[in-house]
XYZ file of N, CA and C in Angstrom:
825
model
N -17.357 -3.621 -42.642
C -16.972 -4.883 -42.039
C -17.344 -4.859 -40.568
N -17.940 -5.944 -40.097
C -18.393 -6.050 -38.721
C -17.620 -7.155 -38.007
N -17.295 -6.913 -36.749
C -16.664 -7.941 -35.919
C -17.756 -8.607 -35.088
N -17.921 -9.904 -35.269
C -18.980 -10.645 -34.588
C -18.397 -11.576 -33.535
N -19.099 -11.661 -32.415
C -18.725 -12.621 -31.381
C -19.485 -13.912 -31.666
N -18.882 -14.775 -32.495
C -19.564 -15.997 -32.916
C -19.785 -16.955 -31.756
N -18.883 -16.926 -30.789
C -19.049 -17.802 -29.627
C -20.320 -17.427 -28.867
N -20.530 -16.123 -28.683
C -21.730 -15.676 -27.973
C -22.985 -15.971 -28.779
N -22.898 -15.791 -30.111
C -24.057 -16.070 -30.961
C -24.418 -17.554 -30.912
N -23.402 -18.409 -31.024
C -23.655 -19.849 -30.982
C -24.244 -20.259 -29.635
N -23.714 -19.680 -28.562
C -24.224 -19.997 -27.228
C -25.681 -19.558 -27.088
N -25.990 -18.391 -27.650
C -27.360 -17.884 -27.581
C -28.332 -18.795 -28.314
N -27.974 -19.160 -29.536
C -28.846 -20.017 -30.331
C -29.023 -21.386 -29.674
N -27.925 -21.927 -29.125
C -27.998 -23.236 -28.484
C -28.879 -23.190 -27.240
N -28.692 -22.155 -26.436
C -29.463 -22.064 -25.188
C -30.945 -21.876 -25.479
N -31.259 -20.982 -26.405
C -32.662 -20.739 -26.724
C -33.282 -21.976 -27.363
N -32.520 -22.648 -28.245
C -33.036 -23.871 -28.849
C -33.350 -24.927 -27.804
N -32.468 -25.083 -26.828
C -32.713 -26.030 -25.754
C -33.890 -25.631 -24.887
N -34.019 -24.331 -24.657
C -35.141 -23.835 -23.855
C -36.475 -24.108 -24.546
N -36.518 -23.894 -25.860
C -37.752 -24.141 -26.618
C -38.138 -25.618 -26.517
N -37.148 -26.499 -26.659
C -37.453 -27.938 -26.549
C -38.011 -28.272 -25.164
N -37.418 -27.689 -24.144
C -37.902 -27.926 -22.785
C -39.329 -27.409 -22.615
N -39.599 -26.225 -23.171
C -40.953 -25.675 -23.096
C -41.952 -26.566 -23.833
N -41.561 -27.069 -24.986
C -42.460 -27.940 -25.766
C -42.787 -29.224 -25.003
N -41.772 -29.802 -24.373
C -41.992 -31.020 -23.585
C -42.934 -30.733 -22.426
N -42.700 -29.632 -21.724
C -43.552 -29.286 -20.589
C -44.969 -28.944 -21.029
N -45.115 -28.297 -22.170
C -46.458 -28.004 -22.659
C -47.215 -29.302 -22.960
N -46.492 -30.252 -23.559
C -47.118 -31.554 -23.826
C -47.556 -32.232 -22.529
N -46.702 -32.201 -21.521
C -47.041 -32.804 -20.235
C -48.251 -32.123 -19.589
N -48.332 -30.803 -19.755
C -49.484 -30.079 -19.204
C -50.761 -30.509 -19.916
N -50.701 -30.574 -21.263
C -51.879 -30.947 -22.038
C -52.317 -32.381 -21.741
N -51.367 -33.247 -21.398
C -51.689 -34.636 -21.072
C -52.116 -34.798 -19.611
N -52.091 -33.701 -18.873
C -52.511 -33.755 -17.483
C -51.485 -34.322 -16.534
N -50.228 -34.450 -16.999
C -49.190 -35.013 -16.136
C -48.657 -33.995 -15.135
N -48.635 -32.722 -15.539
C -48.248 -31.634 -14.636
C -49.225 -30.491 -14.853
N -49.278 -29.583 -13.881
C -50.219 -28.472 -13.975
C -49.594 -27.236 -14.613
N -48.272 -27.077 -14.476
C -47.609 -25.887 -15.007
C -46.112 -26.155 -15.096
N -45.397 -25.199 -15.695
C -43.935 -25.272 -15.794
C -43.344 -24.133 -14.987
N -42.298 -24.426 -14.225
C -41.599 -23.395 -13.463
C -40.317 -22.998 -14.202
N -40.088 -21.706 -14.324
C -38.860 -21.207 -14.945
C -38.216 -20.247 -13.960
N -36.965 -20.510 -13.578
C -36.263 -19.647 -12.633
C -36.086 -18.248 -13.222
N -36.110 -17.256 -12.354
C -35.973 -15.869 -12.814
C -34.667 -15.656 -13.557
N -33.583 -16.255 -13.062
C -32.282 -16.102 -13.726
C -32.313 -16.709 -15.123
N -32.942 -17.849 -15.271
C -33.044 -18.494 -16.588
C -33.869 -17.640 -17.541
N -34.943 -17.071 -17.015
C -35.798 -16.219 -17.848
C -35.013 -14.996 -18.325
N -34.226 -14.407 -17.406
C -33.409 -13.234 -17.764
C -32.360 -13.604 -18.808
N -31.826 -14.824 -18.703
C -30.824 -15.272 -19.674
C -31.439 -15.419 -21.068
N -32.644 -15.935 -21.136
C -33.328 -16.054 -22.427
C -33.516 -14.676 -23.048
N -33.954 -13.723 -22.230
C -34.166 -12.358 -22.720
C -32.851 -11.738 -23.195
N -31.791 -11.958 -22.439
C -30.473 -11.427 -22.814
C -30.018 -11.984 -24.160
N -30.217 -13.285 -24.373
C -29.792 -13.900 -25.625
C -30.644 -13.416 -26.804
N -31.916 -13.143 -26.558
C -32.766 -12.582 -27.616
C -32.278 -11.192 -28.000
N -31.829 -10.427 -27.007
C -31.280 -9.093 -27.279
C -29.982 -9.196 -28.074
N -29.163 -10.196 -27.761
C -27.916 -10.385 -28.506
C -28.204 -10.736 -29.960
N -29.205 -11.573 -30.183
C -29.570 -11.928 -31.554
C -30.070 -10.696 -32.309
N -30.798 -9.824 -31.641
C -31.217 -8.574 -32.279
C -29.999 -7.735 -32.669
N -29.000 -7.683 -31.782
C -27.782 -6.916 -32.066
C -27.059 -7.467 -33.285
N -26.915 -8.782 -33.353
C -26.272 -9.410 -34.508
C -27.062 -9.122 -35.779
N -28.385 -9.166 -35.665
C -29.229 -8.849 -36.812
C -28.978 -7.444 -37.336
N -28.778 -6.505 -36.417
C -28.511 -5.128 -36.831
C -27.123 -5.007 -37.446
N -26.147 -5.737 -36.903
C -24.795 -5.694 -37.460
C -24.766 -6.224 -38.893
N -25.509 -7.286 -39.135
C -25.492 -7.924 -40.448
C -26.652 -7.510 -41.348
N -27.465 -6.564 -40.845
C -28.612 -6.076 -41.618
C -29.549 -7.235 -42.002
N -30.086 -7.877 -40.966
C -31.020 -8.992 -41.136
C -32.396 -8.533 -40.656
N -33.189 -7.933 -41.519
C -34.447 -7.303 -41.065
C -35.440 -8.267 -40.429
N -35.589 -9.454 -40.987
C -36.544 -10.411 -40.425
C -36.098 -10.883 -39.047
N -34.798 -11.139 -38.894
C -34.271 -11.580 -37.602
C -34.417 -10.480 -36.558
N -34.191 -9.244 -36.968
C -34.351 -8.121 -36.029
C -35.787 -8.047 -35.529
N -36.731 -8.065 -36.470
C -38.149 -7.969 -36.094
C -38.569 -9.156 -35.230
N -38.120 -10.352 -35.574
C -38.484 -11.543 -34.809
C -37.888 -11.496 -33.407
N -36.647 -10.997 -33.290
C -36.017 -10.885 -31.974
C -36.752 -9.867 -31.105
N -37.189 -8.787 -31.721
C -37.953 -7.781 -30.965
C -39.292 -8.339 -30.493
N -39.955 -9.095 -31.363
C -41.219 -9.714 -30.965
C -41.005 -10.748 -29.857
N -39.908 -11.483 -29.928
C -39.608 -12.470 -28.888
C -39.389 -11.772 -27.538
N -38.691 -10.645 -27.567
C -38.467 -9.908 -26.322
C -39.778 -9.384 -25.752
N -40.653 -8.905 -26.635
C -41.964 -8.429 -26.183
C -42.761 -9.569 -25.541
N -42.729 -10.744 -26.186
C -43.448 -11.898 -25.651
C -42.859 -12.334 -24.312
N -41.546 -12.299 -24.192
C -40.899 -12.683 -22.935
C -41.262 -11.712 -21.816
N -41.251 -10.437 -22.113
C -41.567 -9.434 -21.097
C -43.044 -9.511 -20.699
N -43.913 -9.761 -21.683
C -45.349 -9.843 -21.382
C -45.689 -11.114 -20.607
N -44.937 -12.192 -20.857
C -45.259 -13.470 -20.232
C -44.554 -13.733 -18.927
N -43.719 -12.796 -18.479
C -42.933 -13.031 -17.268
C -43.826 -13.211 -16.047
N -43.545 -14.267 -15.278
C -44.316 -14.547 -14.073
C -43.413 -14.763 -12.859
N -42.178 -14.241 -12.903
C -41.280 -14.468 -11.788
C -41.036 -15.956 -11.611
N -41.174 -16.452 -10.393
C -41.067 -17.892 -10.137
C -42.433 -18.550 -10.203
N -43.382 -17.855 -10.825
C -44.754 -18.347 -10.834
C -44.990 -19.478 -11.797
N -46.250 -19.700 -12.079
C -46.671 -20.853 -12.866
C -46.850 -20.458 -14.336
N -46.162 -21.196 -15.210
C -46.264 -20.945 -16.641
C -47.124 -22.053 -17.256
N -48.316 -21.670 -17.649
C -49.222 -22.629 -18.265
C -49.130 -22.589 -19.779
N -49.981 -23.362 -20.439
C -49.936 -23.441 -21.904
C -50.289 -22.110 -22.558
N -51.107 -21.292 -21.883
C -51.482 -20.011 -22.474
C -50.303 -19.053 -22.581
N -49.263 -19.292 -21.776
C -48.046 -18.472 -21.850
C -46.976 -19.192 -22.664
N -46.820 -20.488 -22.448
C -45.786 -21.244 -23.147
C -45.993 -21.231 -24.659
N -47.235 -21.306 -25.109
C -47.499 -21.318 -26.545
C -46.934 -20.107 -27.259
N -47.286 -18.872 -26.843
C -46.718 -17.686 -27.497
C -45.204 -17.600 -27.382
N -44.653 -18.029 -26.228
C -43.202 -17.973 -26.066
C -42.510 -18.935 -27.028
N -43.025 -20.146 -27.116
C -42.440 -21.137 -28.033
C -42.508 -20.624 -29.471
N -43.664 -20.102 -29.853
C -43.812 -19.605 -31.221
C -42.861 -18.459 -31.527
N -42.734 -17.497 -30.596
C -41.891 -16.325 -30.822
C -40.410 -16.708 -30.876
N -39.971 -17.574 -29.974
C -38.559 -17.967 -29.937
C -38.196 -18.833 -31.145
N -39.080 -19.753 -31.511
C -38.833 -20.582 -32.701
C -38.744 -19.719 -33.953
N -39.647 -18.759 -34.069
C -39.659 -17.881 -35.247
C -38.374 -17.051 -35.307
N -37.909 -16.587 -34.166
C -36.667 -15.809 -34.119
C -35.494 -16.641 -34.627
N -35.368 -17.871 -34.156
C -34.267 -18.734 -34.591
C -34.371 -19.061 -36.077
N -35.585 -19.313 -36.542
C -35.780 -19.638 -37.959
C -35.390 -18.466 -38.843
N -35.824 -17.264 -38.489
C -35.484 -16.074 -39.282
C -33.984 -15.837 -39.287
N -33.354 -16.014 -38.132
C -31.911 -15.808 -38.043
C -31.168 -16.786 -38.947
N -31.506 -18.061 -38.862
C -30.829 -19.077 -39.679
C -31.065 -18.819 -41.165
N -32.300 -18.490 -41.531
C -32.611 -18.243 -42.947
C -31.805 -17.080 -43.494
N -31.753 -15.993 -42.757
C -31.051 -14.806 -43.263
C -29.543 -14.954 -43.177
N -29.038 -15.685 -42.192
C -27.599 -15.946 -42.145
C -27.154 -16.733 -43.375
N -28.050 -17.568 -43.903
C -27.728 -18.335 -45.095
C -27.520 -17.472 -46.320
N -27.968 -16.217 -46.259
C -27.810 -15.288 -47.374
C -26.590 -14.383 -47.212
N -25.862 -14.570 -46.137
C -24.692 -13.741 -45.867
C -23.426 -14.572 -45.989
N -22.348 -13.917 -46.385
C -21.037 -14.553 -46.440
C -20.192 -13.960 -45.316
N -19.680 -14.816 -44.464
C -18.906 -14.381 -43.309
C -17.473 -14.850 -43.470
N -16.532 -13.941 -43.257
C -15.113 -14.273 -43.340
C -14.625 -14.622 -41.942
N -14.059 -15.812 -41.815
C -13.522 -16.236 -40.526
C -12.012 -16.065 -40.480
N -11.505 -15.539 -39.374
C -10.077 -15.323 -39.200
C -9.580 -16.100 -37.998
N -8.362 -16.646 -38.113
C -7.791 -17.299 -36.944
C -7.341 -16.228 -35.947
N -6.903 -16.658 -34.785
C -6.608 -15.710 -33.707
C -5.528 -14.700 -34.094
N -4.476 -15.175 -34.783
C -3.368 -14.278 -35.119
C -3.797 -13.215 -36.120
N -4.586 -13.593 -37.119
C -5.006 -12.617 -38.127
C -6.119 -11.720 -37.581
N -6.948 -12.269 -36.732
C -7.977 -11.449 -36.098
C -7.344 -10.333 -35.272
N -6.215 -10.639 -34.633
C -5.529 -9.640 -33.812
C -5.051 -8.451 -34.644
N -4.760 -8.674 -35.933
C -4.319 -7.582 -36.801
C -5.423 -6.555 -37.002
N -6.666 -6.996 -36.967
C -7.798 -6.092 -37.139
C -8.289 -5.528 -35.823
N -8.080 -6.281 -34.747
C -8.659 -5.897 -33.455
C -7.737 -5.021 -32.623
N -6.495 -4.824 -33.073
C -5.534 -4.082 -32.253
C -6.006 -2.657 -31.999
N -5.885 -2.233 -30.750
C -6.208 -0.855 -30.382
C -4.957 0.008 -30.562
N -5.159 1.280 -30.885
C -4.036 2.189 -31.016
C -3.342 2.070 -32.356
N -2.226 2.773 -32.530
C -1.484 2.758 -33.799
C -1.032 1.350 -34.156
N -0.982 1.034 -35.454
C -0.644 -0.332 -35.882
C 0.688 -0.848 -35.363
N 1.713 0.022 -35.326
C 3.041 -0.409 -34.881
C 3.474 0.285 -33.597
N 2.508 0.795 -32.853
C 2.835 1.387 -31.566
C 2.984 2.900 -31.613
N 3.070 3.475 -30.424
C 3.093 4.940 -30.285
C 4.353 5.572 -30.848
N 5.500 4.909 -30.665
C 6.749 5.528 -31.122
C 6.765 5.679 -32.632
N 6.380 4.622 -33.353
C 6.333 4.709 -34.815
C 5.301 5.744 -35.243
N 4.181 5.819 -34.546
C 3.145 6.800 -34.884
C 3.651 8.227 -34.661
N 4.458 8.424 -33.620
C 4.993 9.758 -33.332
C 5.987 10.196 -34.397
N 6.845 9.271 -34.796
C 7.881 9.614 -35.772
C 7.360 9.656 -37.207
N 6.330 8.864 -37.483
C 5.811 8.775 -38.852
C 4.273 8.894 -38.840
N 3.744 10.043 -38.487
C 2.277 10.178 -38.395
C 1.560 10.025 -39.731
N 2.243 10.378 -40.834
C 1.578 10.384 -42.144
C 1.429 9.008 -42.775
N 2.031 7.973 -42.192
C 1.949 6.648 -42.816
C 1.027 5.703 -42.036
N 0.335 6.224 -41.049
C -0.481 5.354 -40.199
C -1.628 4.700 -40.968
N -2.222 5.437 -41.908
C -3.318 4.844 -42.694
C -2.817 3.666 -43.528
N -1.652 3.832 -44.158
C -1.108 2.735 -44.963
C -0.724 1.544 -44.089
N -0.194 1.805 -42.922
C 0.158 0.701 -42.017
C -1.090 -0.039 -41.549
N -2.152 0.711 -41.273
C -3.403 0.076 -40.851
C -4.003 -0.744 -41.991
N -3.954 -0.189 -43.214
C -4.477 -0.929 -44.368
C -3.637 -2.165 -44.657
N -2.328 -2.059 -44.475
C -1.462 -3.221 -44.684
C -1.828 -4.341 -43.713
N -2.063 -3.986 -42.463
C -2.453 -4.991 -41.466
C -3.793 -5.623 -41.827
N -4.741 -4.779 -42.275
C -6.060 -5.300 -42.650
C -5.959 -6.226 -43.865
N -5.157 -5.825 -44.857
C -4.998 -6.660 -46.051
C -4.316 -7.981 -45.713
N -3.369 -7.940 -44.803
C -2.726 -9.187 -44.366
C -3.731 -10.086 -43.663
N -4.538 -9.496 -42.794
C -5.539 -10.281 -42.060
C -6.552 -10.909 -43.001
N -6.928 -10.178 -44.058
C -7.971 -10.634 -44.970
C -7.419 -11.379 -46.187
N -6.146 -11.790 -46.091
C -5.527 -12.600 -47.146
C -5.500 -11.890 -48.494
N -5.093 -10.620 -48.478
C -4.858 -9.848 -49.697
C -3.388 -9.444 -49.708
N -2.501 -10.411 -49.963
C -1.067 -10.180 -49.749
C -0.439 -9.113 -50.634
N -0.811 -9.071 -51.926
C -0.194 -8.070 -52.806
C -0.598 -6.663 -52.379
N -1.855 -6.486 -52.013
C -2.305 -5.183 -51.516
C -1.586 -4.829 -50.216
N -1.355 -5.828 -49.380
C -0.625 -5.607 -48.133
C 0.764 -5.048 -48.421
N 1.485 -5.679 -49.344
C 2.841 -5.240 -49.668
C 2.819 -3.856 -50.316
N 1.826 -3.597 -51.148
C 1.717 -2.281 -51.790
C 1.620 -1.176 -50.732
N 0.763 -1.369 -49.741
C 0.619 -0.363 -48.677
C 1.898 -0.238 -47.860
N 2.586 -1.347 -47.639
C 3.837 -1.299 -46.884
C 4.903 -0.503 -47.636
N 4.941 -0.656 -48.945
C 5.934 0.077 -49.718
C 5.621 1.574 -49.777
N 4.328 1.905 -49.798
C 3.957 3.327 -49.698
C 4.428 3.906 -48.365
N 4.242 3.127 -47.323
C 4.681 3.568 -45.998
C 6.200 3.701 -45.949
N 6.891 2.730 -46.546
C 8.350 2.769 -46.547
C 8.884 3.954 -47.336
N 8.231 4.275 -48.436
C 8.694 5.407 -49.237
C 8.626 6.698 -48.437
N 7.527 6.879 -47.702
C 7.395 8.081 -46.871
C 8.412 8.068 -45.737
N 8.666 6.888 -45.167
C 9.638 6.781 -44.079
C 11.043 7.110 -44.573
N 11.361 6.641 -45.773
C 12.682 6.927 -46.348
C 12.855 8.431 -46.566
N 11.819 9.095 -47.009
C 11.899 10.538 -47.198
C 12.102 11.254 -45.869
N 11.453 10.769 -44.813
C 11.653 11.351 -43.487
C 13.090 11.150 -43.035
N 13.610 9.949 -43.266
C 14.997 9.649 -42.899
C 15.963 10.540 -43.674
N 15.733 10.677 -44.981
C 16.622 11.513 -45.802
C 16.601 12.961 -45.322
N 15.420 13.451 -44.995
C 15.319 14.822 -44.501
C 16.078 14.978 -43.182
N 15.992 13.983 -42.324
C 16.705 14.030 -41.045
C 18.214 14.101 -41.269
N 18.706 13.407 -42.290
C 20.139 13.397 -42.586
C 20.573 14.588 -43.426
N 19.630 15.486 -43.734
C 19.967 16.689 -44.482
C 20.132 16.468 -45.959
N 19.481 15.473 -46.491
C 19.587 15.143 -47.916
C 18.417 15.763 -48.672
N 18.711 16.417 -49.792
C 17.664 17.029 -50.596
C 17.141 16.083 -51.660
N 16.220 16.604 -52.473
C 15.677 15.808 -53.559
C 14.950 14.573 -53.060
N 14.028 14.774 -52.133
C 13.407 13.639 -51.448
C 12.552 12.762 -52.353
N 12.139 13.291 -53.492
C 11.279 12.500 -54.372
C 12.076 11.650 -55.361
N 13.395 11.686 -55.241
C 14.220 10.869 -56.141
C 14.029 9.388 -55.820
N 14.490 8.531 -56.728
C 14.368 7.093 -56.516
C 15.229 6.666 -55.336
N 14.887 5.516 -54.794
C 15.546 5.025 -53.587
C 17.061 4.881 -53.760
N 17.488 4.378 -54.908
C 18.915 4.127 -55.113
C 19.754 5.371 -54.877
N 19.316 6.510 -55.424
C 20.072 7.754 -55.260
C 20.017 8.251 -53.824
N 18.844 8.119 -53.186
C 18.745 8.531 -51.796
C 19.632 7.673 -50.898
N 19.660 6.383 -51.169
C 20.495 5.484 -50.373
C 21.976 5.830 -50.505
N 22.408 6.196 -51.714
C 23.806 6.568 -51.926
C 24.160 7.806 -51.115
N 23.265 8.808 -51.143
C 23.513 10.028 -50.371
C 23.489 9.746 -48.873
N 22.569 8.860 -48.451
C 22.510 8.510 -47.026
C 23.814 7.869 -46.574
N 24.335 6.982 -47.398
C 25.572 6.284 -47.043
C 26.711 7.279 -46.838
N 26.786 8.287 -47.707
C 27.845 9.289 -47.567
C 27.684 10.071 -46.262
N 26.433 10.418 -45.938
C 26.193 11.168 -44.705
C 26.555 10.336 -43.473
N 26.261 9.055 -43.527
C 26.554 8.181 -42.386
C 28.060 7.977 -42.233
N 28.778 7.888 -43.362
C 30.218 7.635 -43.311
C 30.997 8.788 -42.701
N 30.435 10.009 -42.760
C 31.162 11.155 -42.173
C 30.777 11.381 -40.709
N 29.871 10.547 -40.189
C 29.541 10.657 -38.767
C 30.722 10.200 -37.923
N 30.873 10.746 -36.706
C 31.937 10.262 -35.805
C 31.772 8.778 -35.530
N 32.889 8.064 -35.453
C 32.818 6.653 -35.183
C 32.262 6.410 -33.784
N 31.490 5.338 -33.671
C 30.905 5.026 -32.374
C 29.605 4.255 -32.538
N 28.900 4.057 -31.422
C 27.668 3.268 -31.443
C 26.583 3.901 -32.308
N 26.504 5.245 -32.278
C 25.465 5.921 -33.058
C 25.681 5.685 -34.550
N 26.929 5.857 -34.978
C 27.226 5.623 -36.397
C 26.969 4.162 -36.771
N 27.337 3.248 -35.908
C 27.099 1.825 -36.180
C 25.605 1.539 -36.333
N 24.812 2.177 -35.480
C 23.362 1.963 -35.542
C 22.784 2.486 -36.846
N 23.244 3.680 -37.269
C 22.758 4.235 -38.541
C 23.239 3.404 -39.725
N 24.450 2.892 -39.629
C 24.975 2.051 -40.705
C 24.165 0.761 -40.822
N 23.812 0.184 -39.677
C 22.991 -1.025 -39.691
C 21.619 -0.732 -40.286
N 21.071 0.427 -39.921
C 19.763 0.795 -40.442
C 19.820 0.983 -41.957
N 20.892 1.593 -42.447
C 21.057 1.793 -43.884
C 21.134 0.454 -44.606
N 21.849 -0.487 -44.003
C 21.974 -1.818 -44.612
C 20.616 -2.512 -44.678
N 19.842 -2.418 -43.615
C 18.505 -3.015 -43.602
C 17.616 -2.375 -44.660
N 17.726 -1.062 -44.786
C 16.911 -0.363 -45.771
C 17.289 -0.781 -47.188
N 18.564 -0.981 -47.433
C 19.013 -1.419 -48.754
C 18.398 -2.776 -49.104
N 18.353 -3.673 -48.131
C 17.786 -4.999 -48.391
C 16.280 -4.915 -48.616
N 15.619 -4.013 -47.915
C 14.191 -3.809 -48.157
C 13.980 -3.346 -49.592
N 14.775 -2.406 -50.019
C 14.657 -1.868 -51.379
C 14.917 -2.932 -52.424
N 15.963 -3.720 -52.223
C 16.310 -4.746 -53.199
C 15.276 -5.866 -53.270
N 14.782 -6.243 -52.129
C 13.909 -7.415 -52.080
C 12.479 -7.132 -52.491
N 11.982 -5.906 -52.187
C 10.554 -5.701 -52.322
C 10.132 -4.491 -53.136
N 10.762 -3.357 -52.951
C 10.165 -2.151 -53.510
C 10.071 -2.175 -55.019
N 11.100 -2.606 -55.708
C 11.076 -2.578 -57.163
C 10.029 -3.540 -57.723
N 9.859 -4.682 -57.047
C 8.957 -5.708 -57.567
C 7.492 -5.344 -57.427
N 7.128 -4.660 -56.356
C 5.706 -4.468 -56.102
C 5.039 -3.606 -57.158
N 5.813 -2.764 -57.818
C 5.239 -1.912 -58.846
C 5.141 -2.622 -60.198
N 5.711 -3.817 -60.287
C 5.686 -4.547 -61.553
C 4.301 -5.142 -61.784
N 3.677 -4.919 -62.952
C 2.297 -5.348 -63.166
C 2.089 -6.854 -63.119
N 3.137 -7.625 -63.342
C 2.980 -9.075 -63.360
C 3.380 -9.725 -62.044
N 3.748 -8.942 -61.054
C 4.234 -9.497 -59.794
C 3.111 -9.556 -58.772
N 2.956 -10.703 -58.157
C 2.013 -10.841 -57.057
C 2.731 -11.498 -55.902
N 2.170 -11.373 -54.726
C 2.791 -11.897 -53.525
C 1.907 -12.944 -52.887
N 2.530 -13.978 -52.352
C 1.794 -14.978 -51.595
C 1.579 -14.448 -50.179
N 0.698 -15.119 -49.461
C 0.440 -14.697 -48.085
C 1.688 -14.867 -47.221
N 2.433 -15.927 -47.457
C 3.664 -16.147 -46.692
C 4.671 -15.028 -46.960
N 4.786 -14.598 -48.229
C 5.695 -13.500 -48.565
C 5.237 -12.207 -47.916
N 3.939 -11.944 -47.950
C 3.415 -10.725 -47.326
C 3.652 -10.740 -45.823
N 3.520 -11.909 -45.214
C 3.796 -12.017 -43.776
C 5.248 -11.628 -43.492
N 6.174 -12.130 -44.305
C 7.590 -11.820 -44.090
C 7.870 -10.336 -44.313
N 7.277 -9.774 -45.366
C 7.484 -8.355 -45.648
C 6.931 -7.503 -44.514
N 5.714 -7.837 -44.078
C 5.086 -7.060 -43.012
C 5.920 -7.104 -41.733
N 6.400 -8.284 -41.381
C 7.214 -8.411 -40.170
C 8.525 -7.646 -40.299
N 9.146 -7.732 -41.499
C 10.426 -7.055 -41.715
C 10.270 -5.535 -41.698
N 9.232 -5.038 -42.374
C 8.999 -3.593 -42.405
C 8.664 -3.090 -41.002
N 7.876 -3.848 -40.268
C 7.539 -3.451 -38.905
C 8.803 -3.331 -38.061
N 9.687 -4.320 -38.159
C 10.943 -4.284 -37.390
C 11.796 -3.099 -37.805
N 11.861 -2.855 -39.130
C 12.678 -1.748 -39.619
C 12.148 -0.402 -39.111
N 10.846 -0.193 -39.232
C 10.267 1.086 -38.816
C 10.396 1.296 -37.313
N 10.256 0.219 -36.557
C 10.414 0.333 -35.105
C 11.844 0.743 -34.757
N 12.828 0.154 -35.457
C 14.219 0.506 -35.213
C 14.511 1.942 -35.650
N 13.994 2.305 -36.821
C 14.228 3.653 -37.321
C 13.584 4.690 -36.412
N 12.374 4.417 -35.933
C 11.701 5.352 -35.029
C 12.511 5.554 -33.759
N 13.090 4.465 -33.265
C 13.919 4.574 -32.056
C 15.170 5.403 -32.331
N 15.793 5.190 -33.498
C 16.980 5.974 -33.861
C 16.653 7.460 -33.962
N 15.557 7.778 -34.620
C 15.179 9.181 -34.786
C 14.865 9.832 -33.438
N 14.157 9.088 -32.576
C 13.822 9.634 -31.260
C 15.079 9.856 -30.427
N 16.014 8.907 -30.502
C 17.270 9.041 -29.756
C 18.098 10.204 -30.275
N 18.167 10.341 -31.598
C 18.931 11.444 -32.200
C 18.339 12.783 -31.797
N 17.023 12.869 -31.754
C 16.377 14.130 -31.393
C 16.632 14.469 -29.918
N 16.629 13.451 -29.078
C 16.843 13.707 -27.652
C 18.269 14.155 -27.365
N 19.223 13.774 -28.230
C 20.626 14.141 -28.035
C 21.016 15.416 -28.760
N 20.121 15.923 -29.607
C 20.443 17.117 -30.395
C 20.488 18.334 -29.486
N 21.383 19.290 -29.764
C 21.436 20.528 -28.981
C 20.090 21.240 -29.026
N 19.766 21.950 -27.989
C 18.488 22.660 -27.917
C 18.360 23.634 -29.083
N 17.198 23.616 -29.707
C 16.945 24.503 -30.839
C 17.242 23.878 -32.177
N 17.731 22.602 -32.167
C 17.980 21.897 -33.424
C 17.081 20.686 -33.490
N 16.989 20.028 -34.680
C 16.183 18.821 -34.853
C 17.035 17.712 -35.414
C-alpha cells in the first residue's frame, strides 16, 4: 500500500497541462510571425522540471512503467532545452510540448488501470500516525500487542470492521493475561469469565482507597468489554459494521490507556525489588 499526495499530483498535472497550452499558443504565434520567440522565467522552468520529477515518483509508487519512462524523457528534454531567460523558439518548444504531452497521456492512461482507495482525514490519520498506535505508555506496558493494535487501526481505516474487531480482541486477550499475571492469578489461558472472577477476588482484598477504586473500575470496564464484544467476534455468523468497529476501537483504546496507567502507577509504588 502506498500513500500518495494527490493534491501535489493534481497540482503537477494542472500546471504542466497549462504550460503545454501556453507553449502551443506561443509556438503558433511564432509560426505566424507574430512573435519571434517565447520567454520562460527560470523559476517557472524549474517548477516544470520539479513537477515532472514528482510524476516520475508517483509512477514508481504505483508501478506505472510508461509514465516513468515518459517522465524521464520529459526531464531530459527540459534539461537539454533550458535557455535560462533566453529565447525559446519552435525548435525547442516542439520537443518540449511533445515530451510533456506524452508524459501526461501515459500517466492518465496507466492511472486508469489502477484502483486507488481514498480515505477521509480521520481515517487517513489512523494509517499515517507515527509511533505506537496507542502511544508510548501502552506500548511500554503491552509490547506484544502492538502489531494487532496497528492492524486494527489499519482495518478500521480501510473499512474492514470485522477484521478490526478481531485484532482488537486478540490484543485484549493478551492484555487481560498481563493484568491477571500482575494480580498474581494463575491459569492465564483460561476463559475470560474465570479470570474475571479471580481478578474480582484479588481486587476485593485490596486495602480500601483510591487505588482499589481504580482497579475496581477497571475490572468493571473489562467485564463490559467481555460481554459486549469478545464472545461475539469468534462467532462465524457475526459481522461488525464500521460504526460498531469505531465504537469498539475507541472503547478498547480507552481501556488499554487506563490499564497501562494503572500498571505503571502500581509499579512505581511497589517496594524496590518487586513488580
